[in-house]
CSV table of C-alpha atoms and ligand atoms in Angstrom, one decimal:
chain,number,residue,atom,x,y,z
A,1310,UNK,CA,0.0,0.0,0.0
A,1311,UNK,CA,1.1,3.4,-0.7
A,1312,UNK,CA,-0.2,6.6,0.7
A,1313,UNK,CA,0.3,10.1,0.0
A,1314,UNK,CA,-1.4,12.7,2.0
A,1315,UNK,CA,-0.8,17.0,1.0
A,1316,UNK,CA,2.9,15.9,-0.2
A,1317,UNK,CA,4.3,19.5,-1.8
A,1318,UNK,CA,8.3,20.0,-3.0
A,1319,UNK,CA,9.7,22.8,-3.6
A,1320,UNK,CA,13.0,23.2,-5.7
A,1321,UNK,CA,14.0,26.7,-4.7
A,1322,UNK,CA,10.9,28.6,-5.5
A,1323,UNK,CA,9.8,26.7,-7.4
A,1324,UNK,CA,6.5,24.5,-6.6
A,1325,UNK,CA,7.0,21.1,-8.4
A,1326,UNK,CA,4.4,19.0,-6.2
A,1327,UNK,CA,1.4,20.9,-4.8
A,1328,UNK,CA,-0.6,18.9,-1.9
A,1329,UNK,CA,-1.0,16.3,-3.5
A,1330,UNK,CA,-3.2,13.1,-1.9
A,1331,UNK,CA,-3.5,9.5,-3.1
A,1332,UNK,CA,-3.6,6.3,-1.6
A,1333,UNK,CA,-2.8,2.9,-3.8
A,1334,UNK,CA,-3.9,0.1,-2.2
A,1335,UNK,CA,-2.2,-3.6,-2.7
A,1336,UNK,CA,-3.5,-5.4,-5.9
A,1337,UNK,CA,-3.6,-2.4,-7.8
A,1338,UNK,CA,-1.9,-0.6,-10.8
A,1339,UNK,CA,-2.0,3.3,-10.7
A,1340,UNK,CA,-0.9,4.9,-13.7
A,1341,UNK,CA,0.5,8.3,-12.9
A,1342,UNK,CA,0.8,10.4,-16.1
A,1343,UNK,CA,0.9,13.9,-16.7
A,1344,UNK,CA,2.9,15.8,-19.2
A,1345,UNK,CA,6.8,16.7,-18.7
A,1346,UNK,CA,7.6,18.7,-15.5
A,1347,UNK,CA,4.7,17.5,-14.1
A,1348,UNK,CA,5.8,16.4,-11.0
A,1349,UNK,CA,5.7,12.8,-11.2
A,1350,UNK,CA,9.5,11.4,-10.8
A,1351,UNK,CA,9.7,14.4,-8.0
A,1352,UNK,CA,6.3,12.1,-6.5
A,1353,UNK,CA,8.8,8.8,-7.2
A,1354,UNK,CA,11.7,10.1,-5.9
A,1355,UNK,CA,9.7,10.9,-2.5
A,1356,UNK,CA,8.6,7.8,-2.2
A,1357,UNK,CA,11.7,6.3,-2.9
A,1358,UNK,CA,12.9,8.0,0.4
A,1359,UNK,CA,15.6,9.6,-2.1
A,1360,UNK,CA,14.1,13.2,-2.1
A,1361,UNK,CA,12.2,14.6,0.9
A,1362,UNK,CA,9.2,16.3,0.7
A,1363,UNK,CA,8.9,20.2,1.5
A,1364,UNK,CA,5.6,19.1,3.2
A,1365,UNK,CA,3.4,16.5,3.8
A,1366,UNK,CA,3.4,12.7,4.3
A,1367,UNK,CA,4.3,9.5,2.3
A,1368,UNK,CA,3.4,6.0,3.8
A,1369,UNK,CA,5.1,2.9,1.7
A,1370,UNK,CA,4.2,-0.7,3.2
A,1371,UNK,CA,3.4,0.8,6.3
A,1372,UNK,CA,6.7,2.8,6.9
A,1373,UNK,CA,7.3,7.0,6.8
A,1374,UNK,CA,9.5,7.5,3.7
A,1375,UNK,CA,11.1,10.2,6.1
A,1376,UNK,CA,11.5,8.4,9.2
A,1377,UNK,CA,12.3,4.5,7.8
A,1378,UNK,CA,13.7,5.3,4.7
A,1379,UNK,CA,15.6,2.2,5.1
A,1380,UNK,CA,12.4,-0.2,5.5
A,1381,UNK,CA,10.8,1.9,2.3
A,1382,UNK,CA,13.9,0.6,0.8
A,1383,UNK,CA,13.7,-3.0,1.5
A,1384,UNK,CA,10.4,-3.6,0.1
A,1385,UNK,CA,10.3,-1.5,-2.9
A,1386,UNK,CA,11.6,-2.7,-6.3
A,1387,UNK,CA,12.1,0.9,-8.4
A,1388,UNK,CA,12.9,1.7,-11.7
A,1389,UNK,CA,14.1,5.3,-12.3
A,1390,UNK,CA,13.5,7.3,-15.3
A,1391,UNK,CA,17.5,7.5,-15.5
A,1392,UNK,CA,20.2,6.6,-13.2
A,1393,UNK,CA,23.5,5.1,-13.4
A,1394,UNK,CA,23.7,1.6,-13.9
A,1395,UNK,CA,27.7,0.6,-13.0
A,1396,UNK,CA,29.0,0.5,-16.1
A,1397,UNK,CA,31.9,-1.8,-15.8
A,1398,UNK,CA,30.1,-4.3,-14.2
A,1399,UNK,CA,29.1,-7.1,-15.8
A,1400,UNK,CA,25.0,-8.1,-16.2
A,1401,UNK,CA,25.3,-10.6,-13.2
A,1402,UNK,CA,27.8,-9.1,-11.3
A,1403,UNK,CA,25.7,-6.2,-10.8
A,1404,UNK,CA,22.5,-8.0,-10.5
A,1405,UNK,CA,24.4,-10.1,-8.1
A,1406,UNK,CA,25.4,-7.0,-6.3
A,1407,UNK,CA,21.9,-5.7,-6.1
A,1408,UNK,CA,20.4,-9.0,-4.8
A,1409,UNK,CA,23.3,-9.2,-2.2
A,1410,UNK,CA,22.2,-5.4,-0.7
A,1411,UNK,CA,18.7,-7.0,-0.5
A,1412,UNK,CA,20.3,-10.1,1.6
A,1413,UNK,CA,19.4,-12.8,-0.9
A,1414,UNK,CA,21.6,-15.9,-0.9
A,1415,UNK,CA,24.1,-15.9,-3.5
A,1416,UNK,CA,22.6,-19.1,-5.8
A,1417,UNK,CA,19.1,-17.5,-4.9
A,1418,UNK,CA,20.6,-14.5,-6.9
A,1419,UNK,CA,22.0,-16.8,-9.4
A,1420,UNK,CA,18.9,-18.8,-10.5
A,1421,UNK,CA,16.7,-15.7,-10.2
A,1422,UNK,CA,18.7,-13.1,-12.5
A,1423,UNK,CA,19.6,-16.4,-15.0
A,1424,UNK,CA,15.8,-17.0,-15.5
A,1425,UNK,CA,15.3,-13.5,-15.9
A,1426,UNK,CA,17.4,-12.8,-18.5
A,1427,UNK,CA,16.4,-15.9,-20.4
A,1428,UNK,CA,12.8,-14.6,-20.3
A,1429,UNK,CA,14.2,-11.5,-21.4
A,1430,UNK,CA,15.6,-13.0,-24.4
A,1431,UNK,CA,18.7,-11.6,-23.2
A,1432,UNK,CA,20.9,-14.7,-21.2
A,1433,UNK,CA,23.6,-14.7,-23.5
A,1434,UNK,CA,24.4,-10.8,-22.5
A,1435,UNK,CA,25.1,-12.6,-18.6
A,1436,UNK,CA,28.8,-11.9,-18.5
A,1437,UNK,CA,28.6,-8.4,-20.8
A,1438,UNK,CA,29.9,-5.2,-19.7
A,1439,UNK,CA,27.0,-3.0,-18.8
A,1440,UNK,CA,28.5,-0.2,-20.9
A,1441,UNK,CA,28.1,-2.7,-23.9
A,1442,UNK,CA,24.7,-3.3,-24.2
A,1443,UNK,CA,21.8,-0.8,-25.8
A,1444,UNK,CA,19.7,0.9,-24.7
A,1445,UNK,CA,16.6,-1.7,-24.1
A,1446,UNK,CA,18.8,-4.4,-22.9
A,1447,UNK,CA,20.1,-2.1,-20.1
A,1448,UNK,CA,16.6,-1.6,-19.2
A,1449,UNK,CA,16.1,-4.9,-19.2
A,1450,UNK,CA,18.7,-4.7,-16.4
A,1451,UNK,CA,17.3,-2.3,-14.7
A,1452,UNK,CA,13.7,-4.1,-14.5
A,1453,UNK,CA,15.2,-7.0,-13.4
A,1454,UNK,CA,17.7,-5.5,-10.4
A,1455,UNK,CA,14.3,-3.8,-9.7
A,1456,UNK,CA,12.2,-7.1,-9.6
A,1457,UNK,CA,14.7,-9.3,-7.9
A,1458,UNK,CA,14.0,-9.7,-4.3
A,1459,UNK,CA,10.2,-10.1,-5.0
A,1460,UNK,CA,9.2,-6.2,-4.0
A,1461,UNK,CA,5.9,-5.6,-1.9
A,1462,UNK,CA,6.0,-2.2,-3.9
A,1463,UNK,CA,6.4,-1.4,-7.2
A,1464,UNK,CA,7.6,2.0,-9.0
A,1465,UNK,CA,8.1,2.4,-12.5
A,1466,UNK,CA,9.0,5.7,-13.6
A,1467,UNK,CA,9.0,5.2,-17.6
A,1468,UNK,CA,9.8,1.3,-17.7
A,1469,UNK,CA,9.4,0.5,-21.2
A,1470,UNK,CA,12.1,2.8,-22.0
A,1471,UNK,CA,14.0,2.1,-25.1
A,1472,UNK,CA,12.0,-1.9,-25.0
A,1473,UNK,CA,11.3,-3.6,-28.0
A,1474,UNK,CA,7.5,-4.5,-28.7
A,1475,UNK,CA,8.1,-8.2,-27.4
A,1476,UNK,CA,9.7,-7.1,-23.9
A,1477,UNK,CA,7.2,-4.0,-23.6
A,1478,UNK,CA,4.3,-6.8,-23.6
A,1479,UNK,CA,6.5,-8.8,-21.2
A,1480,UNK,CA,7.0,-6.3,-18.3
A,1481,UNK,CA,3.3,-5.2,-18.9
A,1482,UNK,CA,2.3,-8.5,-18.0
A,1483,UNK,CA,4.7,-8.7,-15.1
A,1484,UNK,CA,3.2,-5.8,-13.8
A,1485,UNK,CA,-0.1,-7.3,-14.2
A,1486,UNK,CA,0.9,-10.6,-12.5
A,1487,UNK,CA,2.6,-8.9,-9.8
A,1488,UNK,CA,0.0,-6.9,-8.8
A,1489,UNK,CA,-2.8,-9.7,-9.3
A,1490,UNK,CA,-0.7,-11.5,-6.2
A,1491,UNK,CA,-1.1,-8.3,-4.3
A,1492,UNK,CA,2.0,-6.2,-5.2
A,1493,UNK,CA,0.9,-2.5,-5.3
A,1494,UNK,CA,2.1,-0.9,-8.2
A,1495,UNK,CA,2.8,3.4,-9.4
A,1496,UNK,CA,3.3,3.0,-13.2
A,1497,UNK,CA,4.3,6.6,-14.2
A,1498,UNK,CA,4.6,6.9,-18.0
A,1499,UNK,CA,4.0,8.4,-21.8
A,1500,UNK,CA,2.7,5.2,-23.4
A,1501,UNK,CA,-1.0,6.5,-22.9
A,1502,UNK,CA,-2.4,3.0,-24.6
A,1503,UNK,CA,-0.2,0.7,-22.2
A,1504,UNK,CA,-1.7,3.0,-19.0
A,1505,UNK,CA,-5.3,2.8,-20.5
A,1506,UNK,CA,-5.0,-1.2,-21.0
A,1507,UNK,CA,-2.6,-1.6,-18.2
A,1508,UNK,CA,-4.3,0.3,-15.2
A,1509,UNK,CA,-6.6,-0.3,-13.1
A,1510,UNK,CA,-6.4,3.8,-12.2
A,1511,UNK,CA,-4.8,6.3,-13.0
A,1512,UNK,CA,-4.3,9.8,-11.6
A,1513,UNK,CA,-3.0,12.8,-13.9
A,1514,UNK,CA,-0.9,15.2,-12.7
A,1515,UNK,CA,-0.3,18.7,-14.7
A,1516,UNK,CA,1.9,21.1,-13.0
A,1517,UNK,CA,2.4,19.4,-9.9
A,1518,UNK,CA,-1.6,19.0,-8.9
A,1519,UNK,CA,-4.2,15.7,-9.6
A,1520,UNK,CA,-6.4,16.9,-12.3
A,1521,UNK,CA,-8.1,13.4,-12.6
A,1522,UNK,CA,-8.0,10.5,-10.9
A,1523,UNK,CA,-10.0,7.2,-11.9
A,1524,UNK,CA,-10.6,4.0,-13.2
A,1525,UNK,CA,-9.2,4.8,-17.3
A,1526,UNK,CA,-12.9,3.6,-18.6
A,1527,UNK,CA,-14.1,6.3,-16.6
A,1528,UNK,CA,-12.0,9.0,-17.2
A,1529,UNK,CA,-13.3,8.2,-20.8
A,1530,UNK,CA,-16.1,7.9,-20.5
A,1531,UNK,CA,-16.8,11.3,-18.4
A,1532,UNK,CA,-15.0,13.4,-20.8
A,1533,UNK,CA,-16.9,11.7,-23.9
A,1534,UNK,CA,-13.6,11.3,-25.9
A,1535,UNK,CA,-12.5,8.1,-27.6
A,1536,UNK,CA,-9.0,7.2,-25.8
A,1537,UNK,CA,-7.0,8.0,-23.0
A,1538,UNK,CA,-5.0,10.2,-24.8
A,1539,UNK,CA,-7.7,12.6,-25.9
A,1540,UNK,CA,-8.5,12.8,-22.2
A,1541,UNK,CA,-4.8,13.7,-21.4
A,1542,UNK,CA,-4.5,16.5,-24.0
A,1543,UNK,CA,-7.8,17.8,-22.7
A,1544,UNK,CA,-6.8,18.4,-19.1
A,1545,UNK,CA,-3.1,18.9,-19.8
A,1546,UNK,CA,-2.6,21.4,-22.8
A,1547,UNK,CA,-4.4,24.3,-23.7
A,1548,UNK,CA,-2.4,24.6,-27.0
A,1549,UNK,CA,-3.8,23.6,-30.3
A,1550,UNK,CA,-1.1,21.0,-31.3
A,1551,UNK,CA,-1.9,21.0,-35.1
A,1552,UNK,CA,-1.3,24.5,-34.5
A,1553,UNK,CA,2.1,24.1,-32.8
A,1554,UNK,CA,3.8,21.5,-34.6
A,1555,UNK,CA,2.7,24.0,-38.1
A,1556,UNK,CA,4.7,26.6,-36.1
A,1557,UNK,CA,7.6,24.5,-35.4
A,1558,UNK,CA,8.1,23.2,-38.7
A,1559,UNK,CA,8.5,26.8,-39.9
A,1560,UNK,CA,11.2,27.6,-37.3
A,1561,UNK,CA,12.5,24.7,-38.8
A,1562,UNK,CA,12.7,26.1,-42.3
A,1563,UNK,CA,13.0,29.5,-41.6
A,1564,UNK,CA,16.9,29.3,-41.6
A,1565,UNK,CA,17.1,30.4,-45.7
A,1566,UNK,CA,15.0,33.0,-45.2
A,1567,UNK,CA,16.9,35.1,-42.6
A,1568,UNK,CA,20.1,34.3,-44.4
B,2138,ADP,P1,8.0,14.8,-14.5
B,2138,ADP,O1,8.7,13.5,-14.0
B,2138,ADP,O2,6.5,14.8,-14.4
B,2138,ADP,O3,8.4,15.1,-15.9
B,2138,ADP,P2,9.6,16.1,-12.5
B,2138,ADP,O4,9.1,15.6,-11.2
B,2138,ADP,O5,10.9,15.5,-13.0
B,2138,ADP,O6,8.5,16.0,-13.6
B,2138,ADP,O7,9.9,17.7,-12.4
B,2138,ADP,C1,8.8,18.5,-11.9
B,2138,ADP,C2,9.4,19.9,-11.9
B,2138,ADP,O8,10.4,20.0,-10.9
B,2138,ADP,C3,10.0,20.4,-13.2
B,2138,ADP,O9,9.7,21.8,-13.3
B,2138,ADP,C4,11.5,20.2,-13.0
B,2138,ADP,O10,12.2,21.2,-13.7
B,2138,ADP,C5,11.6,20.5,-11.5
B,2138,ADP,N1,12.8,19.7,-11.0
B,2138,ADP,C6,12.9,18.4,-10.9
B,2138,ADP,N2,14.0,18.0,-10.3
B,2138,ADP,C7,14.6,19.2,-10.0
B,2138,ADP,C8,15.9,19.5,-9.3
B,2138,ADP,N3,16.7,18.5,-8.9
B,2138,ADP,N4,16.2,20.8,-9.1
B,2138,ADP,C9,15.4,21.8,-9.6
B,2138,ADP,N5,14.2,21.5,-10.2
B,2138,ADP,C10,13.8,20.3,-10.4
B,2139,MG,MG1,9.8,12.2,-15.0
């Protein structure tokens, strides 16, 4: 279970979170989406214990993210929107690493990351520098160092990141599993069709408040608009994109007529 209650951050002046109140409870997957700047890896990063708030309350699996950051820690399996990965370790050695600060037993770490990476079509990458692989396979990295010691909580900030279509169904269908044996799950991300298929909820944020926050058919079905995504731009932008993206292809080519 996760629950937020008036959580605010400031950077500076600057108001990135505003009161902002949810509760997940365990079973569930709550999408958090709004566009960029929103506030949602700041909301993460709070709950990760990683970031305090300038105000308010986080509860994860019971514990203060500001008093028991370390038992936040323990039962949350996070995947953040960047972060370094070591990059001279190899595959296992740093899943190995990662399941060791969790206190698994070393073949436990073993047979968990091998079957992993099998499933993730990428088992043969075991003993590869982490600097050598693309982009999705380093993902795939990262999902699995975030998966490994069976989390009770689960934050994804972007996770399909750079994944091909096959491993994008796989981790949506983790997620899925996870949470149908009671894992609670924050999905932040962009891929509006994955949240509105995915989710069982999911709260918008625009410029660090909840705008919405329901089950996706609802949210639909309220606003009279086809897809998730039609909901989004209505609560989120009050530009005319056709409009925009006409604009910005005339900066674009604009450069031979001021020369
Ligand atoms: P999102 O993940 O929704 O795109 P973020 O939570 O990353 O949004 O950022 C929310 C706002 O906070 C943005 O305006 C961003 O510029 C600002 N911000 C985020 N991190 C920092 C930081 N470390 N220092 C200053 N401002 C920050
Ligand atoms: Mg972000």
């Amino acid at each position: 279970m996760i629950r937020v209650s008036g959580l605010s951050r400031q950077y500076g002046e600057a108001l990135a979170l505003n009161r902002v109140s949810f509760e997940i409870p365990a079973g569930q997957v709550c999408g958090y989406i709004g566009p960029n700047g929103a506030g949602k890896s700041t909301t993460v990063k709070i709950l990760t214990g990683m970031l305090r708030p300038t105000e308010g309350t986080a509860e994860v699996a019971g514990f203060d993210v500001t008093a028991n950051p370390l038992e936040v820690r323990r039962r949350i399996g996070y995947v953040p929107e960047t972060g370094p990965l070591y990059q001279l370790l190899s595959v296992m050695e740093y899943l190995t690493l990662v399941g060791t600060l969790h206190h698994l037993p070393p073949d436990e770490i073993h047979t968990r990351a091998t079957k992993m990476l099998q499933l993730f079509c990428i088992g043969d990458s075991a003993n590869k520098r982490i600097d050598t692989l693309s982009k999705g396979m380093r993902q795939k990295v990262v999902i699995s160092a975030a998966l490994i010691h069976d989390p009770e909580i689960i934050l994804f900030d972007e996770p399909l990141s750079g994944l091909d279509a096959n491993a994008s169904r796989t981790v949506r269908d983790v997620v899925r599993g996870l949470a149908d044996q009671g894992r609670t799950v924050l999905y932040c991300s962009h891929v509006l069709d994955v949240v509105e298929r995915l989710c069982d909820r999911v709260i918008i944020l625009n410029k660090g408040e909840i705008v919405a926050d329901d089950t996706p058919t609802a949210l639909m079905a309220a606003a009279h608009r086809g897809t998730l995504e039609t909901v989004f731009r209505s609560l989120t932008s009050d530009e005319n994109q056709e409009q925009t993206a006409k604009e910005f292809v005339d900066v674009v080519r604009s450069r031979g007529t001021q020369q």
